[in-house]
GROMACS .gro file of C-alpha atoms in nm:
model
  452
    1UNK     CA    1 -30.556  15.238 -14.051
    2UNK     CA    2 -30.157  15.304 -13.973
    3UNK     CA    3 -30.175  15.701 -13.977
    4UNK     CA    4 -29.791  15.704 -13.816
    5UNK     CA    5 -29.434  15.589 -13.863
    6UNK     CA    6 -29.372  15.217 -13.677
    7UNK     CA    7 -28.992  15.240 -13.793
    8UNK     CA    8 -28.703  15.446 -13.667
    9UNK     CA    9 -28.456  15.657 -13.809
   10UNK     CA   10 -28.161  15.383 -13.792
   11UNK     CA   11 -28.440  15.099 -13.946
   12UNK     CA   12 -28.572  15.361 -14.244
   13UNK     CA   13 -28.211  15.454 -14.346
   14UNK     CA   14 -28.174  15.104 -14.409
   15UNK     CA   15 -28.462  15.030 -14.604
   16UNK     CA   16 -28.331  15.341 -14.832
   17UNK     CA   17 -27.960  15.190 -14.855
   18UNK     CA   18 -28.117  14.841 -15.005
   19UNK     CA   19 -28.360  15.080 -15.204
   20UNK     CA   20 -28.072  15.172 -15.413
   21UNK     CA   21 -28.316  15.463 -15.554
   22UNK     CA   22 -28.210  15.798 -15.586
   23UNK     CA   23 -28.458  16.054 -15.351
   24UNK     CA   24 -28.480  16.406 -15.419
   25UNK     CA   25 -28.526  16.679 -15.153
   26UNK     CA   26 -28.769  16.965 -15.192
   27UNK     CA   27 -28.997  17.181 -15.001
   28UNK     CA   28 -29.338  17.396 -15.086
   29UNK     CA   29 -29.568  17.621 -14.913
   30UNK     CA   30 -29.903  17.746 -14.988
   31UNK     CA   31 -30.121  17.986 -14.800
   32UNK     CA   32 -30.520  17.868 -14.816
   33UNK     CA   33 -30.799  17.863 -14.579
   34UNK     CA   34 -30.830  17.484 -14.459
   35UNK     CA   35 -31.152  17.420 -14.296
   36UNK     CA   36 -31.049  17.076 -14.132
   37UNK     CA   37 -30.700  17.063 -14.075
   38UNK     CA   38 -30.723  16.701 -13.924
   39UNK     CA   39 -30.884  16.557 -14.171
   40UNK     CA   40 -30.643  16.685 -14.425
   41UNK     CA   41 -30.354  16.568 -14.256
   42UNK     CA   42 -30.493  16.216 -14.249
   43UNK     CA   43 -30.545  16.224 -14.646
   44UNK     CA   44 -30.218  16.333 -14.693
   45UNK     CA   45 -30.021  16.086 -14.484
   46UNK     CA   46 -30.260  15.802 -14.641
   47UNK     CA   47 -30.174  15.900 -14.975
   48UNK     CA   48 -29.794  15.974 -14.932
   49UNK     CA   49 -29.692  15.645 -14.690
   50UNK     CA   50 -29.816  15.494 -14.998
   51UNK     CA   51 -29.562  15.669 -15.208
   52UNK     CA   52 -29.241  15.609 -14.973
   53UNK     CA   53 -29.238  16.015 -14.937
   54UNK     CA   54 -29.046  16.097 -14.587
   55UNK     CA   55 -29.053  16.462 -14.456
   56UNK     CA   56 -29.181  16.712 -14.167
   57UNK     CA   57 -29.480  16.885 -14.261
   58UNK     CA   58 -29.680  17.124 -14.101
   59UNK     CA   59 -30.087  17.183 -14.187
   60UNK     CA   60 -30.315  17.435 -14.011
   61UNK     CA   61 -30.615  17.680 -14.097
   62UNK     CA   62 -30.431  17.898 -14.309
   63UNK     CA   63 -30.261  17.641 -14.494
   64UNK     CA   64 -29.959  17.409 -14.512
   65UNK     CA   65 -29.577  17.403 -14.477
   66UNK     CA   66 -29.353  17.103 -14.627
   67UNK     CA   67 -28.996  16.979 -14.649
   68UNK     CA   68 -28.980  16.602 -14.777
   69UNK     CA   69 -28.762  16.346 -14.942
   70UNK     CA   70 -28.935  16.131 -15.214
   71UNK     CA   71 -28.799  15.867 -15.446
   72UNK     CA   72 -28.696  16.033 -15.796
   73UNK     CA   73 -28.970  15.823 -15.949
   74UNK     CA   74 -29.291  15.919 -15.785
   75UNK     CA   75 -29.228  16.288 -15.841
   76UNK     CA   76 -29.484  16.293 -16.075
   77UNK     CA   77 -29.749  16.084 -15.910
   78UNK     CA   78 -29.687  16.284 -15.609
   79UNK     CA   79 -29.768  16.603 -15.747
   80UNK     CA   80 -30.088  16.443 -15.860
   81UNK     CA   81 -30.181  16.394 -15.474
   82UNK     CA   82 -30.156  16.783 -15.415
   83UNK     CA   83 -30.318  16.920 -15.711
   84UNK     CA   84 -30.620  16.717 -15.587
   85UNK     CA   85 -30.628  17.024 -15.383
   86UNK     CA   86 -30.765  17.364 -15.593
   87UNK     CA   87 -30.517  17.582 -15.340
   88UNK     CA   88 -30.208  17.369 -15.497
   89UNK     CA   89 -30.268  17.357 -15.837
   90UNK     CA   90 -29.932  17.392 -16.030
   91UNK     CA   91 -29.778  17.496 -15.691
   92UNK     CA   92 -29.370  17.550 -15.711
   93UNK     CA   93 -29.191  17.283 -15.543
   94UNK     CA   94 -28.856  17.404 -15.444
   95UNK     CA   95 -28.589  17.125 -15.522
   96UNK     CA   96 -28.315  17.131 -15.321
   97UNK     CA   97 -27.959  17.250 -15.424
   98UNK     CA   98 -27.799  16.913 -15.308
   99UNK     CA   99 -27.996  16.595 -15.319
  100UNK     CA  100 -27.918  16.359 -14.998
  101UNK     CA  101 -28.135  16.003 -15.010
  102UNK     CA  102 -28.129  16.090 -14.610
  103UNK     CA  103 -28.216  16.415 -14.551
  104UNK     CA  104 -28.592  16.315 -14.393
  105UNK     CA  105 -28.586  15.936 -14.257
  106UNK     CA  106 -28.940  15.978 -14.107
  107UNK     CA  107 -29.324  16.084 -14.262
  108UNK     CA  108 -29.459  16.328 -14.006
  109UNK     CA  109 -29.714  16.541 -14.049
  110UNK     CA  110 -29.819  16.789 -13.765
  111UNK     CA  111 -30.138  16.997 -13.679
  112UNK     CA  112 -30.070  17.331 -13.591
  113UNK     CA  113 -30.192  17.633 -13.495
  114UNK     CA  114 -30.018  17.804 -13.789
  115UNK     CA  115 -29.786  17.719 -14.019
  116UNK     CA  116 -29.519  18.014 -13.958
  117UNK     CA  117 -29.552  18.110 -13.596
  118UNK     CA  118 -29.594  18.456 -13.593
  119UNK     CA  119 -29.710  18.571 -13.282
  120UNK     CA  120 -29.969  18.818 -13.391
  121UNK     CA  121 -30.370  18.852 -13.288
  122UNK     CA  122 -30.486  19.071 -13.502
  123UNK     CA  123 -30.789  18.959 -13.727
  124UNK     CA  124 -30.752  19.252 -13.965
  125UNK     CA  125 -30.413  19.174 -14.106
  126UNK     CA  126 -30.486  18.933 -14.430
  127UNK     CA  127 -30.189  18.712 -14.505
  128UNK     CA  128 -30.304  18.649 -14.860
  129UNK     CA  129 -30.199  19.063 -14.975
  130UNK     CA  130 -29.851  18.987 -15.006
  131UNK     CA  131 -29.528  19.238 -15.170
  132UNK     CA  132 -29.411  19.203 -15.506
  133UNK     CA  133 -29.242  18.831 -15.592
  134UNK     CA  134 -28.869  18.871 -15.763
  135UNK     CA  135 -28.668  18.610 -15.929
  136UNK     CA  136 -28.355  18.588 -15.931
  137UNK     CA  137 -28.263  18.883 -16.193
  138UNK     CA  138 -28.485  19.105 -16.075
  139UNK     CA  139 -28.402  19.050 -15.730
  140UNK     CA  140 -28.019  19.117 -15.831
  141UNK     CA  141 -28.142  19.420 -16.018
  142UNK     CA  142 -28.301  19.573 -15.693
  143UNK     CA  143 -28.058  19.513 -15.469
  144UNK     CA  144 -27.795  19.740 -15.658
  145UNK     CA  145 -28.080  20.037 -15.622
  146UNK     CA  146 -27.913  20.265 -15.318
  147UNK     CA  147 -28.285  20.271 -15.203
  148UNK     CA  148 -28.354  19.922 -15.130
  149UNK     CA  149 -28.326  19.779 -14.800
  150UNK     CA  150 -28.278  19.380 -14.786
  151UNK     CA  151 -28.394  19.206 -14.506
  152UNK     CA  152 -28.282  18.845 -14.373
  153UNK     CA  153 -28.633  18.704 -14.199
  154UNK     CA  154 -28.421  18.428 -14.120
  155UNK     CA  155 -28.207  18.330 -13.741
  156UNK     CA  156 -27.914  18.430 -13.638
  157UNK     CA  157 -27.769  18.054 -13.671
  158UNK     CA  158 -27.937  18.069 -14.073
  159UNK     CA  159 -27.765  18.408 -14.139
  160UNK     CA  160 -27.422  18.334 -13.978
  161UNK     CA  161 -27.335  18.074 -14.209
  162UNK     CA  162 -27.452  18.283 -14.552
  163UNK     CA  163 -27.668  18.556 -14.652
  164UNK     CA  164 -27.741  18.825 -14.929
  165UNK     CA  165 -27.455  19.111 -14.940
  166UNK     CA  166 -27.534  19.401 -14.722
  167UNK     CA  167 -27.846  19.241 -14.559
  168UNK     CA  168 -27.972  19.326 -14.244
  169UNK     CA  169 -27.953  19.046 -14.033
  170UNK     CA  170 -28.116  19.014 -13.697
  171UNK     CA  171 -28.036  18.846 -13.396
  172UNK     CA  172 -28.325  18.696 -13.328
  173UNK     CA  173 -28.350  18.264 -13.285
  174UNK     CA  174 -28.764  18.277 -13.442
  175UNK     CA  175 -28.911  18.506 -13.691
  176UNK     CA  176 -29.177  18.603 -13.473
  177UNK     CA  177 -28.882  18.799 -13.269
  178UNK     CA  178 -28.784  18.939 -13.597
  179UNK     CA  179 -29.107  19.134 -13.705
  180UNK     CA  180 -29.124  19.437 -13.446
  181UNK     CA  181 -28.739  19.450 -13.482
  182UNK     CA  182 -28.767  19.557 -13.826
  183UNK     CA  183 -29.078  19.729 -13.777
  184UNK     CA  184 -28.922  19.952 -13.539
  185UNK     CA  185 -28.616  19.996 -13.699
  186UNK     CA  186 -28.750  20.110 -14.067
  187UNK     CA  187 -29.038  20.346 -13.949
  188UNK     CA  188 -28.898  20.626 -14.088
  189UNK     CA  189 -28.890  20.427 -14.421
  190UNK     CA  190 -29.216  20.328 -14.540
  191UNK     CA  191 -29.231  20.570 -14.876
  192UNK     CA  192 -28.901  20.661 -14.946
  193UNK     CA  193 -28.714  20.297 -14.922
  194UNK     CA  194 -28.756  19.951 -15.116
  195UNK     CA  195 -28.828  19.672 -14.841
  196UNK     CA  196 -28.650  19.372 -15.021
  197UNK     CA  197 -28.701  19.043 -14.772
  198UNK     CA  198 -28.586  18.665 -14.789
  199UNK     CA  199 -28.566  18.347 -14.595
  200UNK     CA  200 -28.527  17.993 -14.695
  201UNK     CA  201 -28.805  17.916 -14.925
  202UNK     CA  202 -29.013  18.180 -14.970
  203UNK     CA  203 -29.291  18.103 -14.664
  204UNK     CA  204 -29.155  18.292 -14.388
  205UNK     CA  205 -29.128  18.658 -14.652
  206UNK     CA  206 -29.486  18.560 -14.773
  207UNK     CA  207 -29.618  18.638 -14.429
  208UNK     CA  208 -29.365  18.904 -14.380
  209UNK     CA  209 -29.422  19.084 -14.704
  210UNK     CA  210 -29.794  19.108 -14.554
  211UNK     CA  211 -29.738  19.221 -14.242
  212UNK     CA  212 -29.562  19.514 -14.344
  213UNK     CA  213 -29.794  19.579 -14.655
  214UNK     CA  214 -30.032  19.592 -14.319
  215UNK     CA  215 -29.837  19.818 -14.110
  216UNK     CA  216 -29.786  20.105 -14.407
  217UNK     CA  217 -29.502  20.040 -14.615
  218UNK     CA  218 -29.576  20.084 -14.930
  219UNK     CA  219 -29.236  19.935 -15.204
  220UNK     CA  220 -29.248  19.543 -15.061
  221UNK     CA  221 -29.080  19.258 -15.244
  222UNK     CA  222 -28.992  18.922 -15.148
  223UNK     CA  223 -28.750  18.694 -15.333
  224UNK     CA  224 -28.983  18.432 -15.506
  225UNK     CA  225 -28.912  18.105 -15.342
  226UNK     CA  226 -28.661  18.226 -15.150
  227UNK     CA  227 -28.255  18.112 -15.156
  228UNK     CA  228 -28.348  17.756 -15.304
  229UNK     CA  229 -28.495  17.865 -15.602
  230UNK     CA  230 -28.255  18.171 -15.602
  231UNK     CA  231 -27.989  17.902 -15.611
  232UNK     CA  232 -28.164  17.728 -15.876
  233UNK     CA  233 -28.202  18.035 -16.116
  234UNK     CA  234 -27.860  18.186 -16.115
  235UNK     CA  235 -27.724  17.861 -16.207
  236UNK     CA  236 -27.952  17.819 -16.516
  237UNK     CA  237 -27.936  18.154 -16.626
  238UNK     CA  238 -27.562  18.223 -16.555
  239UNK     CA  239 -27.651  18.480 -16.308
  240UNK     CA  240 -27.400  18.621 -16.027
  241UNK     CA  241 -27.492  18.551 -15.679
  242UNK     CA  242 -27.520  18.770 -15.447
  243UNK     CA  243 -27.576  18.522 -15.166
  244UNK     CA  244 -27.297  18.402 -15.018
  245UNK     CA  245 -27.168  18.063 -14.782
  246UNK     CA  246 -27.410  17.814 -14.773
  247UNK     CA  247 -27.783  17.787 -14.705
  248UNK     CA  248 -27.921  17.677 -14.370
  249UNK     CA  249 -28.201  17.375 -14.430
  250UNK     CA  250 -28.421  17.212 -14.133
  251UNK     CA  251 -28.313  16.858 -14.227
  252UNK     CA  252 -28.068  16.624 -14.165
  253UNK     CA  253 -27.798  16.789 -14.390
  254UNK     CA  254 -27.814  17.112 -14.195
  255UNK     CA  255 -27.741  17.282 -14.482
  256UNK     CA  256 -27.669  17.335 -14.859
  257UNK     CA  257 -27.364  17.501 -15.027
  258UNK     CA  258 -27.439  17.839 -15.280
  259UNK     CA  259 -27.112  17.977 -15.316
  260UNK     CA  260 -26.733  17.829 -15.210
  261UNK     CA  261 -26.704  18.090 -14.968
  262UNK     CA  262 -26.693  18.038 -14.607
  263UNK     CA  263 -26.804  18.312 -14.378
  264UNK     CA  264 -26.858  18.163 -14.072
  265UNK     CA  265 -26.597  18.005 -13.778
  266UNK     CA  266 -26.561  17.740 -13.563
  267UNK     CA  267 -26.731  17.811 -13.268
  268UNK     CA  268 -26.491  17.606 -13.035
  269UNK     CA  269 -26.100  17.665 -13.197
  270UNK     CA  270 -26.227  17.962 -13.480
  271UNK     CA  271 -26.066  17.763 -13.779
  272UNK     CA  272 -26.285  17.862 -14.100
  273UNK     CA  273 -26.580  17.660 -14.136
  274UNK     CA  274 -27.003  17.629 -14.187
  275UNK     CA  275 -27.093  17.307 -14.099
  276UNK     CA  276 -27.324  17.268 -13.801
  277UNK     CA  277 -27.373  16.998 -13.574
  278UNK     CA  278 -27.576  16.888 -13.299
  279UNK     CA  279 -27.386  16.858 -12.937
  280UNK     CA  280 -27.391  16.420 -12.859
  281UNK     CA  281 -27.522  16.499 -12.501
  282UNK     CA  282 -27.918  16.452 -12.526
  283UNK     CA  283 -27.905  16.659 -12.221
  284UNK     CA  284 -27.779  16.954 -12.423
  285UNK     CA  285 -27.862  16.883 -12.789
  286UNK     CA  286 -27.715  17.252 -12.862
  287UNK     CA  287 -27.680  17.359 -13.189
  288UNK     CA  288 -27.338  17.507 -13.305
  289UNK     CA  289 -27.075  17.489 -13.572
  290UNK     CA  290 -26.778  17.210 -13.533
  291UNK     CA  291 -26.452  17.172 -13.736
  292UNK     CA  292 -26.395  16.825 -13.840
  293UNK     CA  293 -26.043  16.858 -13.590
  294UNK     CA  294 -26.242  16.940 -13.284
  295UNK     CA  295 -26.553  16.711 -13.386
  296UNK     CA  296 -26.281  16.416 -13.305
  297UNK     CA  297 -26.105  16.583 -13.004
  298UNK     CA  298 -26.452  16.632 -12.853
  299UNK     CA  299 -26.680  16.372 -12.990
  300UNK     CA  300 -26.964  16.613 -13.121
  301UNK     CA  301 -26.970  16.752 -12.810
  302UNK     CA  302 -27.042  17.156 -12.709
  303UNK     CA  303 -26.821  17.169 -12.422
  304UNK     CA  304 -26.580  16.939 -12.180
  305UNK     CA  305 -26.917  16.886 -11.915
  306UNK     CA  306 -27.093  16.729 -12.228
  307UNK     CA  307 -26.791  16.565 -12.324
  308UNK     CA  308 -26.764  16.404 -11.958
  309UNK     CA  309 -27.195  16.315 -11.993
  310UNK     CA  310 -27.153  16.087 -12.294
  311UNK     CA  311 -26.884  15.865 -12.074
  312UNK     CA  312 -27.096  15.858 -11.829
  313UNK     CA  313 -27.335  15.517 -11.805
  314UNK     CA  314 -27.612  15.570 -11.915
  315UNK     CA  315 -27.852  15.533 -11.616
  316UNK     CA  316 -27.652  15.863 -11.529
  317UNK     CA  317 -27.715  16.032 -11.766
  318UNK     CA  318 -28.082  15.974 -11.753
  319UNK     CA  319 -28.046  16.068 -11.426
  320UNK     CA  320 -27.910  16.378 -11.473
  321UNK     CA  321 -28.173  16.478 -11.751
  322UNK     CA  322 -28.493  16.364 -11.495
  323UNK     CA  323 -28.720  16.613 -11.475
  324UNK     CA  324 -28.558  16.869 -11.723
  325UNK     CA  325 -28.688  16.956 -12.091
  326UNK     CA  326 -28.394  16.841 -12.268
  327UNK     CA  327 -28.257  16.633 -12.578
  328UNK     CA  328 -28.518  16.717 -12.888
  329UNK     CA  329 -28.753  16.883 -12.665
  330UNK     CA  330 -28.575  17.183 -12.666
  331UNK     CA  331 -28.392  17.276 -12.980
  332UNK     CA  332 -28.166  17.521 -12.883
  333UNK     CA  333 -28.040  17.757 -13.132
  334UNK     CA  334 -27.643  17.756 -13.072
  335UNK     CA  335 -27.637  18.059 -12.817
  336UNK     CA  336 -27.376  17.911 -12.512
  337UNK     CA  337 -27.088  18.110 -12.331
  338UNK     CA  338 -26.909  17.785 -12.439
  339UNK     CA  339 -26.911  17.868 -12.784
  340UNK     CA  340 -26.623  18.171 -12.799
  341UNK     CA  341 -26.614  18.202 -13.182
  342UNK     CA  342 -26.965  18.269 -13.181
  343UNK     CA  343 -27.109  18.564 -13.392
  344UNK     CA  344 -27.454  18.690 -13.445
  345UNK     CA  345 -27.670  19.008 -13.596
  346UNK     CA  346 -27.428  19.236 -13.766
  347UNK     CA  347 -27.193  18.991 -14.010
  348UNK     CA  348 -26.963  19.031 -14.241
  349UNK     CA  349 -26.964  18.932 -14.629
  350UNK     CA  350 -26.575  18.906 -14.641
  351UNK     CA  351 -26.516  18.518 -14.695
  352UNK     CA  352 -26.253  18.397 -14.464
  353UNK     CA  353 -26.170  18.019 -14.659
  354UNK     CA  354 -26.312  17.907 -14.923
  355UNK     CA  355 -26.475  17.519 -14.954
  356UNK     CA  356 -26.346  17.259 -15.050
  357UNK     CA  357 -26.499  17.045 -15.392
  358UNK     CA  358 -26.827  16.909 -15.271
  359UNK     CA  359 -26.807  16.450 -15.255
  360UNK     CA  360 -27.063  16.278 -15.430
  361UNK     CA  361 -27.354  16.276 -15.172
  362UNK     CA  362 -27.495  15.956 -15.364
  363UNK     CA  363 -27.191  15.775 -15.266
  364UNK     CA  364 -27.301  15.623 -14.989
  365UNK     CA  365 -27.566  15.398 -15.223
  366UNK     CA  366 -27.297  15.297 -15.476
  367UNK     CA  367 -27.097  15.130 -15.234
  368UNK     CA  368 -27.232  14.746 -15.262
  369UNK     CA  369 -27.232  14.635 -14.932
  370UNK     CA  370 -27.477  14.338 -14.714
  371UNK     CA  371 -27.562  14.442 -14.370
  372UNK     CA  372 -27.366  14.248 -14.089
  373UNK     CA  373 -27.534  14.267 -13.771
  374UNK     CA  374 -27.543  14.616 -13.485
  375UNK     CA  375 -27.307  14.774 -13.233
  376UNK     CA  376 -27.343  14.713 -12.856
  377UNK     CA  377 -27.061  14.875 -12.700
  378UNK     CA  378 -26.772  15.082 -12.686
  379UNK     CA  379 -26.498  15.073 -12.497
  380UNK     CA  380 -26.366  15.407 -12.491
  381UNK     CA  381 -26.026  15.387 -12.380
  382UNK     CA  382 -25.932  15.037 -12.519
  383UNK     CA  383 -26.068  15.171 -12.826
  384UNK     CA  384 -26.257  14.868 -12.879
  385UNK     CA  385 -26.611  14.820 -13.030
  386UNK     CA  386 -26.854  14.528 -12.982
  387UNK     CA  387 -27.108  14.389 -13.229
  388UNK     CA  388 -27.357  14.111 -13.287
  389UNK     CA  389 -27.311  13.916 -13.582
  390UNK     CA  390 -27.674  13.851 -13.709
  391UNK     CA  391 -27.679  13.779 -14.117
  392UNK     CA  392 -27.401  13.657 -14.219
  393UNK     CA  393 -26.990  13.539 -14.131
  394UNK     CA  394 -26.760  13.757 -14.065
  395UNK     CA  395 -26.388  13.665 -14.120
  396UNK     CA  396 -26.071  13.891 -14.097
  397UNK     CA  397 -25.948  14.048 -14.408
  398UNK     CA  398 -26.327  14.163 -14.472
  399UNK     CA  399 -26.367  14.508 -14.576
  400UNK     CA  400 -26.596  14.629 -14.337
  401UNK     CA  401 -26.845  14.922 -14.341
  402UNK     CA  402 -26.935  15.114 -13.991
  403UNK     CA  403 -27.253  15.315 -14.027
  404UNK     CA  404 -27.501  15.569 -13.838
  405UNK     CA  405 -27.627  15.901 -13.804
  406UNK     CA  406 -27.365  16.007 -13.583
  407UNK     CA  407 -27.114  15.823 -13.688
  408UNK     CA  408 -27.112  15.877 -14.076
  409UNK     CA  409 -26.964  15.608 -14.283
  410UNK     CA  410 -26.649  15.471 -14.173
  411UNK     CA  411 -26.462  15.213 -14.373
  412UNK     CA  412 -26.190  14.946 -14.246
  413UNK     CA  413 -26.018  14.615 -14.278
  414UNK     CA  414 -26.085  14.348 -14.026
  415UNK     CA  415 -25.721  14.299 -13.894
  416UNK     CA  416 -25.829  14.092 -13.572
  417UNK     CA  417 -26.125  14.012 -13.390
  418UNK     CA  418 -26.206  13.811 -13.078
  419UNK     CA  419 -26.544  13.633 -13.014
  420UNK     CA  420 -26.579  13.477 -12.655
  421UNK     CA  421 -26.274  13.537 -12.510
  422UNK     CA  422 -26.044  13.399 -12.804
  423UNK     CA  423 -25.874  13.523 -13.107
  424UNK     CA  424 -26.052  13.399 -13.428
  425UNK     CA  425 -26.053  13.407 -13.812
  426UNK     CA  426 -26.445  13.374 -13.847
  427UNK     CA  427 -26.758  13.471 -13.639
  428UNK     CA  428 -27.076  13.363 -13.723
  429UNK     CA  429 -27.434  13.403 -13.709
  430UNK     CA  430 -27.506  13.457 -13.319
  431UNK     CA  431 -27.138  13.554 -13.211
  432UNK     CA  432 -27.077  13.853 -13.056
  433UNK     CA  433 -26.744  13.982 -13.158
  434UNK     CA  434 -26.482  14.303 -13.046
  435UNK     CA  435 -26.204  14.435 -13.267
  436UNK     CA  436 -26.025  14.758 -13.262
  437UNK     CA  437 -26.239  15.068 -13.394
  438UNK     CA  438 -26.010  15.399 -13.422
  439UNK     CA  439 -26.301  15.623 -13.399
  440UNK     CA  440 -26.647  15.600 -13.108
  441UNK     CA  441 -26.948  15.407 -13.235
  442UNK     CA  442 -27.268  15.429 -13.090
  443UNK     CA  443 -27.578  15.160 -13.039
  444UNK     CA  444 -27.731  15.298 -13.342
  445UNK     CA  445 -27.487  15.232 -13.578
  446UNK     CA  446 -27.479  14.928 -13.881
  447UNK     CA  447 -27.208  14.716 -13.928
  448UNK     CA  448 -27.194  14.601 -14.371
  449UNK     CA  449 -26.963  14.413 -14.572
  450UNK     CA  450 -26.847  14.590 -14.845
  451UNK     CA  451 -26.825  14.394 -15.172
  452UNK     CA  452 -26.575  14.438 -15.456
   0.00000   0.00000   0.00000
């Protein structure tokens, strides 16, 4: 039986487009004792391929660790396949503060060691006696007490875009760095001072909130399900919120607005802004935030050497990454003497722009639209792209539809086109045709017609 994914990224996102079905993105944790953690993997990805759910989940001994996409419409037969399980019986799932029908394109479910790397060895220290779990009220209540400390257990590239006022922040790029930092730091503090902690969703405080119930402080709280379901709460209950900027998430939206403030910079030009991107070279893959203005003028890129790479054919650039750990296999976490507007532990909670009004991120389904054909080149300084017509004719005066992961959505009228050689009005099925594309493509993206 099929216990993997046989279709890519590029193939899925397609299958969700024609979908037309609205997914909804949400994430849950739970803390058990799992005596076969291959074997429960297996039953999960059985039961959930079934149910179109997409995500990156992680299972081990001491329990399990999930971020997924599912449609709308199974929500409640999914939660029937994890109260099977005693452990998640009426478990919280954390629904995400903006919904995106591609924020997981892949079902991948991973065995690991533990579900929150931690770095500890120390069989006495029982993850189950966790701090006190605030909601959203209290946990605004506590934090205006002069004798609670609040703690982000998140990275520095998490923090830097938003975090709770007055939080300490460490500079650390995994939480396992991030435990003797603190625990050195607030010695002197284990009677006299509230420990108030947070991260993303709750999972990475549960284990903190018992590790420092273990090493002798004795006021712990943890923000129950962490900035989601903080988010969540002070909009239904008309709450102010403390947090501000936006919220960091491991998917592909790379993060989730809370407030309109901006905190953060560009790290190449220092322009206002919190969205982060990944650097086009899969040599570098580095992890930093970009400005719409210099995502153009550099093409996703970190730095002019990447910039140079992604010219380069691509034998060369293979070349260049032989032997090296590179591309996905290192994730680096946006740390580069490239990046000058770079800033990390001790931030700020002075907003420096504020956002602009969030797009419908469902827009991309309402556009009708039949799928063309692929792209096969571009031609960098002719500013020319290349595509194979598979499904049906093309003819200028078609509004056309340009689409990837990379690329975004990018909408234009056919003006001209040539196929073999030769100006024409119509390519068909089989014809491989070049027109002018103001902006780079890449072999991954979709060429659609849009219909009115």
């Amino acid at each position: 039986m099929q216990l993997y994914n046989t279709l890519s990224a590029e193939e899925r996102a397609i299958i969700i487009d024609d979908a037309g079905k609205q997914r909804l993105t949400l994430s849950f944790y739970a803390y058990a004792k799992i005596q076969d953690p291959k074997k429960f993997r297996d039953d999960l990805f059985i039961a959930w391929n079934k149910l179109d759910a997409l995500g990156r989940i992680y299972v081990a001994n001491e329990g399990i660790n999930a971020q997924m996409s599912i449609p709308e419409e199974n929500l409640d037969i999914f939660r029937t396949t994890l109260e099977v399980y005693d452990f998640m019986k009426g478990i919280r799932l954390n629904e995400a503060v903006e919904h995106d029908d591609y924020s997981f394109l892949k079902l991948t479910i991973k065995v690991r060691d533990k579900i929150v790397a931690d770095g500890l060895n120390d069989e006495t220290f029982d993850v189950t006696d966790i701090g006190v779990h605030l909601k959203a009220k209290e946990f605004n209540e506590i934090l205006d007490d002069p004798n609670t400390i609040v703690v982000d257990f998140r990275n520095h590239y998490e923090s830097e875009v938003g975090h709770f006022k007055n939080a300490i922040t460490p500079d650390v790029e995994t939480f396992r760095e991030s435990l003797p930092i603190i625990n050195e730091q607030l010695q002197n503090h284990k009677e006299d001072k509230n420990l108030v902690m947070y991260c993303t969703g709750g999972i990475r405080c549960e284990k903190a909130s018992a590790y420092f119930k273990h090493q002798g402080f004795k006021n712990v709280f943890q923000l129950e399900g962490g900035i989601i379901n903080y988010a969540k709460q002070i909009e239904e209950e008309g709450l102010e919120s403390k947090f501000i900027g936006k919220n960091f998430v491991f998917d592909n939206r790379l993060g989730e607005r809370i407030t309109d403030d901006i905190i953060s910079q560009c790290h190449q030009c220092g322009k206002p802004c919190d969205n982060h991107t990944n650097c086009e070279n899969d040599g570098c893959h580095l992890l930093f935030i970009q400005c719409d203005e210099c995502k153009a003028a550099m093409e996703n890129c970190c730095s002019t050497e990447c910039l140079d790479i992604i010219h380069m054919p691509l034998v060369d650039q293979v070349r260049l990454r032989s032997g090296k750990q590179v591309g996905n296999k290192v994730f680096r976490k946006g740390k580069s003497e490239n990046l000058k507007f770079k800033h990390s532990g001790e931030l700020a909670d002075t907003a420096l722009a504020s956002a602009d009004k969030p797009v419908d991120i469902r827009q991309k389904i309402k556009v009708k639209k039949v799928l063309l054909g692929k792209a096969e080149h571009y031609y960098v300084k002719a500013q020319v792209g290349q595509f194979t017509v598979e499904n049906q004719e093309l003819n200028v005066g078609d509004k056309i539809l340009i689409s990837g992961p990379t690329t975004g959505n990018q909408e234009l009228i056919l003006e001209k086109m040539i196929v073999d050689g030769a100006e024409t009005a119509t390519a068909k099925i089989g014809d491989k045709v070049t027109f002018e594309v103001p902006f780079r493509i890449r072999l991954s993206d979709k060429i659609y017609k849009i219909l009115e």
